[in-house]
Amino acid sequence: MLAKSLKPQSTSVKVGNLSLGGGSPVVVQSMTNTDTADIESTVTQVSALARAGSELVRLTVNNEAAAKAIPRIFEQLSVQDINVPLIGDFHYNGHKLLTRFPECAQALAKYRINPGNVGRGKKKDEQFATMIEVACRYDKPVRIGVNWGSLDQQLLAGMLDNNSQLKEPKELALVQREALIASALQSAKAAEIIGLRHDQIVISCKTSSVQELIQTYRELAKQCDYPLHLGLTEAGMGSKGIVASTAALAVLLQEGIGDTIRISLTPEPGGDRTKEVVVAQEILQTMGLRSFTPMVVSCPGCGRTTSTYFQELADKIQSYLRAQMPVWGQTYPGVEEMTVAVMGCVVNGPGESKHANIGISLPGTGETPVAPVFVDGERTITLKGDNIAEEFQTIINNYVIKNYG
C-alpha cells in the first residue's frame, strides 16, 4: 500500500494517466539529455527512464527539428507500449513552436514554462499568453518553473528598488527568494486569467542551494495550493549530487511539501541517465513514502568480514531484484515492499535477518563456513558450499511466488 502525500490540501492535477497532488503518491520525474531531434536516441533514453521507474519524462523542445520530432517520438514509444507522459521544456521560443507545430502541442502531456525565459519587455506578456492559450486549446496542464539562475530580471530589479526604500532593507537573499515566489505565483494568476484552470497548474521554484530551496518551498507552500515540483536546479555529480538532493528533498517531503520530484544529477561521462530515477525512488522508499523495489539490507563490513563475498552477494541480489521488477511489479502486487537482508557475520547477521522477510547470515572470518537463512523470522535452512548465491536466489523466487502470487 503506497503512502499518501502529507499535503492533501494541494489541488489534484491530471497529467496523462497520473494525478499530481491532492494526496496522491509523490511522483518521480526525469529528463532526457539527448538531442530531441535525434528520434532514435531519444526514444531509447525515454524507454530506459520509463523502465527504470520514471513516471514523467521531460524533453527539450528548443527548435523546429525538436518540435517536429515530438509526435514521432510519442508514436514510437506507443508501439513499444511505453505510455509515460512526455513534458515539453520550452524557453525563449516556446510560443512559436507550440503554435507552428500543433502535432507537438497535442502529443505532449504537459508544458514546462519558465517565466524568466519567455521574452523581454512588452513581448513577454504576449508570448506567455500565447503559450497558455495553446495549453487551454489542447487541455494541457502547465508547470510554471522558476529558476534562480534565470529569474525575471525586471521583476527582481523592481523588488530590489522597493526594498532599498525601506527603513530597514531586507537581506539580498530574502528579496531573491521572495522574487522567485512572486514570479511563480504572479505567472500562475496570469495563466488563470487567460483561461487555464486552477487544476492545470504545477509550480516549481528551484535553486542550487539546499538551505535556500528549503526556505523557498516552505514559504511557497504557505502561499498556494498548487502541486509543487521539487528539485535542486543543479545537484552536481556523484555523491555530492545525491547527498545535496537527499538533504533538501527529505526535509521538505517530511514536512508534507512536494508532489513530484526530480534529481538533477550531472551524469559522469558515458554514465547511465537512469541513475537519477533510482536515487529519487530510493529517497522516497527509505523515507517510507513509497515502495518501488524490494529493499536489500546489508552491513558495511568490518574486521570480522575480511572476505568480499557478502558484498558481492548483496550487490548481486540488489541488481537481480531491481531487474525483476518490470515483471514482478505486474504479476506479484506488494512485492516491492519485501525486504531482504544479506549480512556478513554473526554479530548482527541473525538478528537483522529475522527482521527481514528473507535474510541470510554469511560466515565472518573464523566462523563456521555455513550460512543460515531466515524466512519471516524463522530459521529454515542452512546453506554451504560454492552455490550459496544461486540457492539463496532460488529461495527468494519461491518466496515471491508463494507470498505475492
CSV table of C-alpha atoms in Angstrom, one decimal:
chain,number,residue,atom,x,y,z
A,1,MET,CA,0.0,0.0,0.0
A,2,LEU,CA,1.5,3.3,-1.1
A,3,ALA,CA,1.8,6.1,1.5
A,4,LYS,CA,-0.1,9.2,0.6
A,5,SER,CA,1.4,12.7,0.3
A,6,LEU,CA,1.3,14.5,3.6
A,7,LYS,CA,0.0,17.6,1.8
A,8,PRO,CA,-3.6,16.6,0.8
A,9,GLN,CA,-4.7,20.2,0.6
A,10,SER,CA,-2.9,20.7,-2.7
A,11,THR,CA,-5.0,20.7,-5.8
A,12,SER,CA,-5.1,17.5,-7.9
A,13,VAL,CA,-3.7,17.9,-11.4
A,14,LYS,CA,-4.1,15.3,-14.1
A,15,VAL,CA,-1.0,14.7,-16.3
A,16,GLY,CA,-1.8,11.9,-18.8
A,17,ASN,CA,-2.9,9.0,-16.6
A,18,LEU,CA,-1.3,10.4,-13.5
A,19,SER,CA,-2.6,12.5,-10.7
A,20,LEU,CA,-0.3,15.0,-9.1
A,21,GLY,CA,-1.1,16.5,-5.7
A,22,GLY,CA,-4.4,16.1,-3.9
A,23,GLY,CA,-3.0,13.4,-1.6
A,24,SER,CA,-1.7,11.2,-4.4
A,25,PRO,CA,1.7,9.5,-4.0
A,26,VAL,CA,4.7,11.7,-4.8
A,27,VAL,CA,5.6,11.2,-8.5
A,28,VAL,CA,9.2,10.6,-9.8
A,29,GLN,CA,10.2,12.7,-12.9
A,30,SER,CA,13.3,12.7,-15.0
A,31,MET,CA,14.6,14.4,-18.1
A,32,THR,CA,16.4,13.3,-21.3
A,33,ASN,CA,19.8,14.7,-22.3
A,34,THR,CA,19.7,13.6,-25.9
A,35,ASP,CA,19.2,15.8,-28.8
A,36,THR,CA,15.4,15.6,-29.1
A,37,ALA,CA,15.6,15.8,-32.9
A,38,ASP,CA,17.6,12.5,-32.8
A,39,ILE,CA,14.4,10.4,-32.6
A,40,GLU,CA,16.1,7.0,-32.2
A,41,SER,CA,18.4,8.1,-29.3
A,42,THR,CA,15.6,10.0,-27.6
A,43,VAL,CA,13.2,7.1,-27.8
A,44,THR,CA,15.9,4.7,-26.4
A,45,GLN,CA,16.5,7.0,-23.5
A,46,VAL,CA,12.9,7.7,-22.7
A,47,SER,CA,12.3,4.0,-22.8
A,48,ALA,CA,15.2,3.3,-20.4
A,49,LEU,CA,14.0,6.1,-18.0
A,50,ALA,CA,10.4,4.8,-18.0
A,51,ARG,CA,11.5,1.2,-17.4
A,52,ALA,CA,13.7,2.3,-14.5
A,53,GLY,CA,10.6,3.8,-13.0
A,54,SER,CA,10.3,7.4,-14.2
A,55,GLU,CA,6.6,8.3,-14.2
A,56,LEU,CA,7.1,11.6,-16.1
A,57,VAL,CA,9.8,12.3,-18.6
A,58,ARG,CA,10.7,15.9,-19.8
A,59,LEU,CA,12.3,16.6,-23.2
A,60,THR,CA,13.9,19.7,-24.5
A,61,VAL,CA,11.9,21.4,-27.2
A,62,ASN,CA,14.3,24.1,-28.4
A,63,ASN,CA,13.9,24.3,-32.2
A,64,GLU,CA,11.8,23.3,-35.1
A,65,ALA,CA,13.6,19.9,-35.5
A,66,ALA,CA,12.8,19.0,-31.9
A,67,ALA,CA,9.2,20.1,-32.2
A,68,LYS,CA,8.7,18.0,-35.4
A,69,ALA,CA,10.3,15.0,-33.6
A,70,ILE,CA,7.9,15.0,-30.6
A,71,PRO,CA,4.9,13.3,-32.4
A,72,ARG,CA,7.2,10.6,-33.9
A,73,ILE,CA,8.8,10.0,-30.5
A,74,PHE,CA,5.4,9.6,-29.0
A,75,GLU,CA,4.3,7.2,-31.7
A,76,GLN,CA,7.4,5.0,-31.4
A,77,LEU,CA,7.0,4.8,-27.6
A,78,SER,CA,3.4,3.8,-28.0
A,79,VAL,CA,4.4,1.0,-30.3
A,80,GLN,CA,6.7,-0.2,-27.5
A,81,ASP,CA,3.7,0.1,-25.1
A,82,ILE,CA,5.5,2.8,-23.2
A,83,ASN,CA,2.9,5.3,-22.2
A,84,VAL,CA,4.9,7.6,-19.9
A,85,PRO,CA,3.6,11.2,-20.1
A,86,LEU,CA,6.0,13.4,-22.0
A,87,ILE,CA,6.7,17.0,-20.9
A,88,GLY,CA,7.9,19.7,-23.3
A,89,ASP,CA,10.6,22.0,-21.9
A,90,PHE,CA,10.3,25.4,-23.5
A,91,HIS,CA,12.5,28.5,-23.3
A,92,TYR,CA,12.6,31.7,-25.4
A,93,ASN,CA,10.7,30.4,-28.5
A,94,GLY,CA,8.0,28.2,-27.0
A,95,HIS,CA,5.3,30.5,-28.2
A,96,LYS,CA,6.4,30.0,-31.8
A,97,LEU,CA,7.0,26.2,-31.6
A,98,LEU,CA,3.7,25.5,-29.9
A,99,THR,CA,1.7,27.5,-32.5
A,100,ARG,CA,3.6,26.4,-35.6
A,101,PHE,CA,3.6,22.7,-34.7
A,102,PRO,CA,0.2,21.7,-33.4
A,103,GLU,CA,1.1,18.0,-33.5
A,104,CYS,CA,3.8,18.7,-31.0
A,105,ALA,CA,1.4,20.6,-28.8
A,106,GLN,CA,-1.0,17.7,-28.9
A,107,ALA,CA,1.5,14.9,-28.3
A,108,LEU,CA,2.9,16.4,-25.1
A,109,ALA,CA,1.1,15.7,-21.8
A,110,LYS,CA,2.3,18.9,-20.1
A,111,TYR,CA,4.3,22.0,-20.9
A,112,ARG,CA,7.0,23.5,-18.8
A,113,ILE,CA,7.3,27.3,-19.0
A,114,ASN,CA,10.0,29.4,-17.3
A,115,PRO,CA,8.7,32.9,-16.7
A,116,GLY,CA,12.2,34.3,-16.8
A,117,ASN,CA,12.8,32.9,-20.3
A,118,VAL,CA,9.5,33.7,-22.0
A,119,GLY,CA,10.6,37.1,-23.5
A,120,ARG,CA,11.6,40.6,-22.7
A,121,GLY,CA,9.8,43.9,-22.3
A,122,LYS,CA,6.4,44.2,-24.0
A,123,LYS,CA,6.7,40.9,-25.8
A,124,LYS,CA,6.9,38.9,-22.5
A,125,ASP,CA,3.2,39.0,-21.6
A,126,GLU,CA,2.1,38.4,-25.2
A,127,GLN,CA,4.4,35.4,-25.7
A,128,PHE,CA,3.4,34.0,-22.3
A,129,ALA,CA,-0.3,34.4,-23.2
A,130,THR,CA,0.3,32.6,-26.5
A,131,MET,CA,1.7,29.5,-24.7
A,132,ILE,CA,-1.1,29.5,-22.2
A,133,GLU,CA,-3.7,29.8,-24.9
A,134,VAL,CA,-2.2,26.8,-26.6
A,135,ALA,CA,-2.4,24.8,-23.3
A,136,CYS,CA,-6.0,25.8,-23.0
A,137,ARG,CA,-6.8,24.8,-26.6
A,138,TYR,CA,-5.4,21.3,-26.1
A,139,ASP,CA,-6.4,21.0,-22.5
A,140,LYS,CA,-2.8,20.5,-21.2
A,141,PRO,CA,-1.5,21.3,-17.7
A,142,VAL,CA,1.5,23.6,-17.3
A,143,ARG,CA,4.4,23.7,-14.9
A,144,ILE,CA,5.4,27.2,-14.2
A,145,GLY,CA,9.0,26.6,-13.3
A,146,VAL,CA,11.1,29.4,-11.9
A,147,ASN,CA,14.9,29.0,-11.5
A,148,TRP,CA,17.1,31.4,-9.6
A,149,GLY,CA,19.6,31.2,-12.5
A,150,SER,CA,17.1,32.6,-14.9
A,151,LEU,CA,14.9,34.7,-12.7
A,152,ASP,CA,12.9,37.5,-14.3
A,153,GLN,CA,15.4,40.4,-14.0
A,154,GLN,CA,12.7,43.1,-14.5
A,155,LEU,CA,10.7,41.7,-11.6
A,156,LEU,CA,13.8,41.3,-9.4
A,157,ALA,CA,15.0,44.8,-10.2
A,158,GLY,CA,11.6,46.3,-9.2
A,159,MET,CA,11.6,44.4,-5.9
A,160,LEU,CA,15.2,45.4,-5.1
A,161,ASP,CA,14.2,49.0,-5.8
A,162,ASN,CA,11.3,48.8,-3.4
A,163,ASN,CA,13.5,47.1,-0.8
A,164,SER,CA,16.0,49.9,-1.0
A,165,GLN,CA,13.3,52.4,0.0
A,166,LEU,CA,12.6,50.6,3.3
A,167,LYS,CA,13.8,51.9,6.6
A,168,GLU,CA,15.3,48.5,7.3
A,169,PRO,CA,16.0,46.8,3.9
A,170,LYS,CA,15.8,43.1,3.8
A,171,GLU,CA,18.9,40.9,3.0
A,172,LEU,CA,19.5,40.3,-0.7
A,173,ALA,CA,18.9,36.5,-0.3
A,174,LEU,CA,15.5,37.1,1.2
A,175,VAL,CA,14.5,39.5,-1.6
A,176,GLN,CA,15.6,37.0,-4.2
A,177,ARG,CA,13.6,34.3,-2.5
A,178,GLU,CA,10.5,36.5,-2.5
A,179,ALA,CA,11.1,37.3,-6.2
A,180,LEU,CA,11.2,33.6,-7.0
A,181,ILE,CA,7.9,33.0,-5.3
A,182,ALA,CA,6.3,36.2,-6.8
A,183,SER,CA,7.4,35.2,-10.3
A,184,ALA,CA,5.8,31.8,-10.0
A,185,LEU,CA,2.5,32.9,-8.3
A,186,GLN,CA,2.0,36.0,-10.5
A,187,SER,CA,2.5,33.9,-13.6
A,188,ALA,CA,0.1,31.3,-12.3
A,189,LYS,CA,-2.5,34.0,-11.7
A,190,ALA,CA,-2.0,35.4,-15.1
A,191,ALA,CA,-2.4,32.0,-16.6
A,192,GLU,CA,-5.7,31.6,-14.9
A,193,ILE,CA,-6.9,35.0,-16.1
A,194,ILE,CA,-6.1,33.9,-19.6
A,195,GLY,CA,-8.2,30.7,-19.1
A,196,LEU,CA,-6.0,27.9,-17.7
A,197,ARG,CA,-7.8,26.1,-14.9
A,198,HIS,CA,-6.5,26.2,-11.4
A,199,ASP,CA,-6.3,22.4,-11.5
A,200,GLN,CA,-4.0,22.6,-14.6
A,201,ILE,CA,-1.1,24.3,-12.9
A,202,VAL,CA,2.0,22.9,-11.2
A,203,ILE,CA,4.6,25.2,-9.6
A,204,SER,CA,8.4,25.0,-9.0
A,205,CYS,CA,10.9,27.5,-7.6
A,206,LYS,CA,14.3,25.9,-7.9
A,207,THR,CA,17.7,26.9,-6.6
A,208,SER,CA,21.0,25.1,-6.3
A,209,SER,CA,21.4,25.8,-2.6
A,210,VAL,CA,20.0,23.3,-0.2
A,211,GLN,CA,19.0,25.8,2.5
A,212,GLU,CA,17.6,28.3,0.0
A,213,LEU,CA,15.5,25.6,-1.6
A,214,ILE,CA,14.1,24.5,1.8
A,215,GLN,CA,13.2,28.1,2.8
A,216,THR,CA,11.7,28.9,-0.6
A,217,TYR,CA,9.4,25.9,-0.7
A,218,ARG,CA,8.3,26.3,2.9
A,219,GLU,CA,7.1,29.8,2.1
A,220,LEU,CA,5.7,28.8,-1.3
A,221,ALA,CA,3.6,26.0,0.4
A,222,LYS,CA,2.1,28.6,2.7
A,223,GLN,CA,1.0,30.8,-0.1
A,224,CYS,CA,-0.6,28.4,-2.6
A,225,ASP,CA,-2.3,25.1,-3.0
A,226,TYR,CA,-0.8,24.2,-6.4
A,227,PRO,CA,1.0,20.9,-6.6
A,228,LEU,CA,4.7,21.6,-6.1
A,229,HIS,CA,7.6,20.1,-8.1
A,230,LEU,CA,10.8,19.6,-6.1
A,231,GLY,CA,14.4,19.5,-7.1
A,232,LEU,CA,17.7,21.4,-7.0
A,233,THR,CA,18.3,23.2,-10.2
A,234,GLU,CA,21.8,21.7,-10.5
A,235,ALA,CA,22.5,19.0,-7.9
A,236,GLY,CA,26.0,18.2,-9.0
A,237,MET,CA,27.9,15.0,-9.8
A,238,GLY,CA,28.2,11.7,-7.9
A,239,SER,CA,27.9,11.5,-4.2
A,240,LYS,CA,27.7,15.3,-3.9
A,241,GLY,CA,24.6,15.5,-6.1
A,242,ILE,CA,23.0,12.6,-4.3
A,243,VAL,CA,23.7,14.0,-0.8
A,244,ALA,CA,22.6,17.5,-1.7
A,245,SER,CA,19.3,16.3,-3.3
A,246,THR,CA,18.6,14.0,-0.3
A,247,ALA,CA,19.4,16.7,2.2
A,248,ALA,CA,17.0,19.2,0.6
A,249,LEU,CA,14.1,17.0,-0.5
A,250,ALA,CA,14.0,14.8,2.6
A,251,VAL,CA,13.4,17.8,4.8
A,252,LEU,CA,10.6,19.1,2.6
A,253,LEU,CA,9.0,15.7,2.0
A,254,GLN,CA,9.0,15.0,5.7
A,255,GLU,CA,7.0,18.3,6.2
A,256,GLY,CA,4.5,17.2,3.6
A,257,ILE,CA,5.8,19.6,0.9
A,258,GLY,CA,6.2,18.2,-2.6
A,259,ASP,CA,4.1,16.3,-5.1
A,260,THR,CA,6.7,15.5,-7.8
A,261,ILE,CA,10.5,15.2,-7.5
A,262,ARG,CA,13.4,15.2,-9.9
A,263,ILE,CA,17.1,14.5,-9.0
A,264,SER,CA,19.1,16.7,-11.4
A,265,LEU,CA,22.4,14.8,-11.3
A,266,THR,CA,25.2,15.7,-13.6
A,267,PRO,CA,26.0,12.3,-15.2
A,268,GLU,CA,29.5,11.0,-15.4
A,269,PRO,CA,30.9,10.8,-19.0
A,270,GLY,CA,29.1,7.8,-20.5
A,271,GLY,CA,27.1,7.4,-17.3
A,272,ASP,CA,23.7,5.9,-17.0
A,273,ARG,CA,20.9,8.6,-17.1
A,274,THR,CA,18.6,6.3,-15.2
A,275,LYS,CA,20.6,6.8,-12.0
A,276,GLU,CA,18.6,10.0,-11.2
A,277,VAL,CA,15.5,7.8,-11.3
A,278,VAL,CA,16.9,5.3,-8.9
A,279,VAL,CA,18.1,8.0,-6.5
A,280,ALA,CA,14.6,9.6,-6.5
A,281,GLN,CA,13.0,6.2,-5.8
A,282,GLU,CA,15.4,5.4,-3.0
A,283,ILE,CA,14.8,8.7,-1.3
A,284,LEU,CA,11.0,8.1,-1.3
A,285,GLN,CA,11.3,4.4,-0.3
A,286,THR,CA,13.8,4.9,2.5
A,287,MET,CA,11.5,7.6,3.9
A,288,GLY,CA,8.6,5.2,3.8
A,289,LEU,CA,6.6,7.4,1.4
A,290,ARG,CA,6.5,4.9,-1.5
A,291,SER,CA,7.8,1.4,-2.4
A,292,PHE,CA,9.3,0.6,-5.8
A,293,THR,CA,11.5,-2.4,-5.4
A,294,PRO,CA,12.4,-4.9,-2.7
A,295,MET,CA,15.0,-3.4,-0.3
A,296,VAL,CA,18.3,-5.1,0.5
A,297,VAL,CA,19.6,-4.6,4.0
A,298,SER,CA,23.3,-5.2,4.2
A,299,CYS,CA,26.1,-4.4,6.7
A,300,PRO,CA,29.0,-2.1,5.9
A,301,GLY,CA,31.6,-4.8,6.8
A,302,CYS,CA,34.3,-4.7,9.5
A,303,GLY,CA,37.4,-6.6,10.6
A,304,ARG,CA,35.2,-9.7,11.1
A,305,THR,CA,34.3,-9.7,7.3
A,306,THR,CA,37.6,-9.7,5.5
A,307,SER,CA,36.1,-11.6,2.7
A,308,THR,CA,34.2,-9.6,0.0
A,309,TYR,CA,31.8,-12.5,-0.6
A,310,PHE,CA,28.9,-10.8,1.3
A,311,GLN,CA,29.5,-7.5,-0.6
A,312,GLU,CA,29.3,-9.3,-3.9
A,313,LEU,CA,26.2,-11.3,-2.9
A,314,ALA,CA,24.4,-8.1,-1.7
A,315,ASP,CA,25.2,-6.3,-4.9
A,316,LYS,CA,24.1,-9.3,-7.0
A,317,ILE,CA,20.8,-9.7,-5.1
A,318,GLN,CA,20.1,-6.0,-5.2
A,319,SER,CA,20.7,-5.9,-9.0
A,320,TYR,CA,18.6,-9.0,-9.5
A,321,LEU,CA,15.6,-7.7,-7.6
A,322,ARG,CA,15.6,-4.4,-9.5
A,323,ALA,CA,15.9,-6.2,-12.8
A,324,GLN,CA,12.9,-8.5,-11.9
A,325,MET,CA,10.6,-5.6,-11.0
A,326,PRO,CA,9.2,-4.8,-14.5
A,327,VAL,CA,7.8,-8.4,-14.5
A,328,TRP,CA,7.2,-8.8,-10.8
A,329,GLY,CA,5.5,-5.5,-10.4
A,330,GLN,CA,2.8,-6.6,-12.8
A,331,THR,CA,2.5,-10.2,-11.5
A,332,TYR,CA,3.1,-10.0,-7.8
A,333,PRO,CA,1.4,-7.0,-6.2
A,334,GLY,CA,3.1,-5.9,-3.0
A,335,VAL,CA,6.5,-7.5,-3.8
A,336,GLU,CA,8.0,-4.0,-3.8
A,337,GLU,CA,7.6,-3.9,0.0
A,338,MET,CA,9.6,-7.0,0.6
A,339,THR,CA,13.0,-6.7,2.5
A,340,VAL,CA,16.0,-9.0,2.0
A,341,ALA,CA,18.9,-9.0,4.4
A,342,VAL,CA,22.4,-10.0,3.3
A,343,MET,CA,24.7,-9.9,6.4
A,344,GLY,CA,28.4,-10.6,6.8
A,345,CYS,CA,28.9,-12.2,10.2
A,346,VAL,CA,27.3,-13.5,13.4
A,347,VAL,CA,27.2,-10.2,15.3
A,348,ASN,CA,24.1,-8.7,13.7
A,349,GLY,CA,23.5,-11.2,10.9
A,350,PRO,CA,20.9,-13.5,12.6
A,351,GLY,CA,19.1,-10.5,14.2
A,352,GLU,CA,18.8,-8.4,11.0
A,353,SER,CA,17.8,-11.5,9.0
A,354,LYS,CA,15.0,-12.2,11.4
A,355,HIS,CA,13.6,-8.7,10.9
A,356,ALA,CA,13.6,-9.1,7.1
A,357,ASN,CA,11.2,-11.1,5.0
A,358,ILE,CA,14.2,-13.2,3.9
A,359,GLY,CA,17.7,-13.0,5.3
A,360,ILE,CA,21.0,-14.7,5.1
A,361,SER,CA,23.8,-14.5,7.7
A,362,LEU,CA,27.1,-15.3,6.0
A,363,PRO,CA,30.0,-16.5,8.0
A,364,GLY,CA,32.6,-14.0,9.1
A,365,THR,CA,36.3,-14.5,9.4
A,366,GLY,CA,37.0,-17.6,11.6
A,367,GLU,CA,33.3,-18.6,11.8
A,368,THR,CA,31.8,-21.9,10.8
A,369,PRO,CA,31.5,-21.8,7.0
A,370,VAL,CA,27.7,-22.1,6.9
A,371,ALA,CA,25.0,-19.5,6.1
A,372,PRO,CA,21.7,-19.9,8.0
A,373,VAL,CA,18.7,-18.5,6.1
A,374,PHE,CA,15.7,-16.9,7.8
A,375,VAL,CA,12.2,-16.6,6.3
A,376,ASP,CA,9.7,-14.4,8.1
A,377,GLY,CA,11.8,-14.5,11.3
A,378,GLU,CA,12.3,-18.3,11.3
A,379,ARG,CA,15.5,-20.2,10.6
A,380,THR,CA,14.6,-22.5,7.7
A,381,ILE,CA,17.7,-23.9,6.1
A,382,THR,CA,21.5,-23.6,6.3
A,383,LEU,CA,23.4,-23.1,3.0
A,384,LYS,CA,27.1,-24.0,2.4
A,385,GLY,CA,29.4,-24.8,-0.4
A,386,ASP,CA,30.0,-23.0,-3.7
A,387,ASN,CA,26.4,-22.3,-4.8
A,388,ILE,CA,25.1,-20.2,-1.9
A,389,ALA,CA,24.3,-17.2,-4.1
A,390,GLU,CA,22.2,-19.3,-6.6
A,391,GLU,CA,20.4,-21.3,-3.9
A,392,PHE,CA,19.6,-18.1,-2.0
A,393,GLN,CA,18.2,-16.5,-5.2
A,394,THR,CA,16.0,-19.6,-5.7
A,395,ILE,CA,14.7,-19.2,-2.1
A,396,ILE,CA,13.8,-15.6,-2.9
A,397,ASN,CA,12.0,-16.6,-6.1
A,398,ASN,CA,10.0,-19.2,-4.3
A,399,TYR,CA,9.1,-16.8,-1.5
A,400,VAL,CA,7.8,-14.2,-4.0
A,401,ILE,CA,5.7,-16.8,-5.9
A,402,LYS,CA,4.2,-18.1,-2.6
A,403,ASN,CA,3.5,-14.8,-0.8
A,404,TYR,CA,2.7,-12.4,-3.6
A,405,GLY,CA,1.3,-14.6,-6.4
